[in-house]
Coordinates of C-alpha atoms in Angstrom, one line a residue:
M22 CA 93.7 68.0 62.8
E23 CA 95.9 64.9 63.6
R24 CA 95.0 63.3 66.9
A25 CA 98.7 62.9 68.0
K26 CA 99.5 66.4 67.6
V27 CA 96.4 67.6 69.6
E28 CA 97.1 65.0 72.2
T29 CA 100.7 66.0 72.2
G30 CA 99.8 69.8 72.8
A31 CA 96.9 69.1 75.6
A32 CA 99.6 66.9 77.3
L33 CA 102.2 69.5 77.3
V34 CA 99.6 72.3 78.6
S35 CA 98.6 69.5 81.4
L36 CA 102.3 68.8 82.3
L37 CA 102.8 72.8 82.6
F38 CA 99.7 73.3 84.6
S39 CA 100.5 70.2 86.7
A40 CA 104.1 71.6 87.3
L41 CA 102.5 75.1 88.3
G42 CA 100.2 73.5 90.7
L43 CA 103.1 71.5 92.4
F44 CA 105.4 74.6 92.7
E45 CA 102.4 76.3 94.4
A46 CA 101.6 73.0 96.4
W47 CA 105.1 72.7 97.7
G48 CA 104.7 76.2 99.6
Y49 CA 101.7 74.6 101.7
S50 CA 103.1 74.0 105.3
G51 CA 102.2 71.4 107.9
E52 CA 100.2 68.2 107.3
G53 CA 97.7 70.0 105.1
G54 CA 100.2 70.5 102.3
M55 CA 100.8 66.6 102.1
M56 CA 97.7 65.9 99.9
P57 CA 98.1 68.7 97.3
R58 CA 101.7 68.0 96.7
A59 CA 101.0 64.2 96.4
I60 CA 98.2 65.1 94.1
M61 CA 100.1 67.4 92.1
A62 CA 103.0 65.0 91.9
L63 CA 101.0 62.3 90.6
M64 CA 99.4 64.9 87.7
V65 CA 103.0 65.9 86.9
A66 CA 103.8 62.1 86.3
L67 CA 100.7 61.2 84.4
S68 CA 101.0 64.1 82.4
A69 CA 104.6 63.4 81.6
I70 CA 103.4 59.8 80.7
W71 CA 100.8 61.1 78.6
C72 CA 103.3 63.7 76.8
L73 CA 105.8 60.7 76.0
Q74 CA 103.2 58.8 74.6
S75 CA 101.9 61.3 72.6
V76 CA 105.1 62.5 71.1
A77 CA 105.9 58.7 70.4
S78 CA 102.9 58.4 68.4
L79 CA 103.5 61.5 66.2
G80 CA 103.7 60.6 62.8
R81 CA 102.9 56.8 63.2
H82 CA 99.1 57.4 62.2
P83 CA 98.5 60.4 60.3
D84 CA 95.2 59.1 59.2
R85 CA 93.9 59.4 62.8
V86 CA 92.3 62.8 62.9
I87 CA 89.9 64.5 65.4
S88 CA 86.7 65.7 64.2
I89 CA 84.6 67.5 67.0
T90 CA 80.9 67.3 66.7
P91 CA 79.0 70.4 67.8
Q92 CA 77.6 68.9 70.8
Q93 CA 81.0 67.9 71.9
F94 CA 82.1 71.5 71.3
R95 CA 79.2 72.9 73.2
G96 CA 80.3 70.3 76.2
A97 CA 83.7 71.4 76.2
V98 CA 82.6 75.1 76.5
L99 CA 80.1 74.5 79.2
L100 CA 82.9 72.6 81.2
T101 CA 85.5 75.3 80.5
V102 CA 82.7 78.1 81.5
A103 CA 81.6 76.1 84.6
G104 CA 85.2 75.7 85.5
L105 CA 85.9 79.3 85.5
G106 CA 82.6 79.9 87.1
L107 CA 83.7 77.8 90.1
V108 CA 87.3 79.5 90.5
F109 CA 85.7 82.9 90.5
G110 CA 82.4 81.9 92.3
M111 CA 84.3 80.5 95.3
Q112 CA 86.2 83.5 95.7
Y113 CA 83.2 86.0 95.5
L114 CA 80.3 84.0 96.8
G115 CA 81.7 80.9 98.6
F116 CA 82.2 77.5 98.0
Y117 CA 78.8 76.0 98.8
S118 CA 76.9 79.0 97.1
T119 CA 78.8 78.5 94.0
A120 CA 78.4 74.6 94.1
I121 CA 74.6 75.1 94.5
V122 CA 74.4 77.2 91.1
I123 CA 77.1 75.3 89.1
L124 CA 76.3 71.8 89.8
P125 CA 72.7 71.6 88.4
A126 CA 73.5 74.3 85.6
V127 CA 76.2 71.7 84.4
A128 CA 73.8 68.9 84.6
Y129 CA 71.1 70.8 82.8
G130 CA 73.5 71.9 80.1
L131 CA 74.9 68.3 79.5
G132 CA 71.5 67.3 78.9
Y133 CA 70.2 65.9 82.3
R134 CA 66.5 67.6 82.4
E135 CA 64.6 66.1 85.5
P136 CA 64.0 68.8 87.8
K137 CA 63.3 66.3 90.6
G138 CA 66.7 64.5 89.9
L139 CA 68.6 67.9 89.6
V140 CA 67.4 69.2 93.1
I141 CA 68.1 65.8 94.8
A142 CA 71.4 65.3 93.1
T143 CA 72.4 68.9 94.2
V144 CA 71.1 68.5 97.9
L145 CA 72.9 65.2 98.3
F146 CA 76.1 66.6 96.6
I147 CA 76.2 69.5 98.9
A148 CA 75.7 67.5 101.9
L149 CA 78.3 65.4 100.9
L150 CA 80.8 68.3 100.6
I151 CA 79.7 69.6 104.1
V152 CA 80.5 66.3 105.7
V153 CA 83.8 65.7 103.9
F154 CA 85.0 69.3 104.4
R155 CA 83.5 70.7 107.5
I156 CA 83.1 67.5 109.6
F157 CA 86.0 64.8 108.4
L158 CA 88.8 67.4 107.2
A159 CA 87.7 70.4 109.2
V160 CA 89.1 72.7 106.2
P161 CA 88.3 76.3 106.5
L162 CA 86.6 77.3 103.1
P163 CA 86.3 80.7 101.9
A164 CA 83.5 82.8 103.6
E165 CA 79.9 82.3 102.0
R166 CA 79.1 85.8 101.2
L167 CA 75.9 85.0 99.7
L168 CA 74.4 83.2 102.7
S169 CA 75.9 85.6 105.1
T170 CA 73.9 88.2 103.2
F171 CA 70.7 86.3 104.4
G172 CA 71.8 85.9 108.1
G173 CA 73.6 82.5 107.4

């Protein structure tokens, strides 16, 4: 398939979801809504630029086609499934519990096979999340159902 057509479609999808995200973030009240609104406004602007560039390149280089290798396809599917796993996992298990499962699974799926490195990276990443969300931002996150089951 022609690269410019694929990019135009992807840019339009990105623009649509960014606009929906901005609409949702606009409903957030107080200072806590400033960052989501700013990020989503930036996403709308970047997606619009990407869309305009893609539309402008339509028909200019019909010889540029996209060919996806099986490894790239598996990686895209893995990241899509991981993203869905994060969304639903945070809702039903909790933010940290889901991250503890998804992070090493994605790293392993993308080819990182060193167990000690996976454990260290996961522990450091979870520690960073705790420091940022609990200590610096004091953001209330969804309840940790899995950890509360074991007395946490």
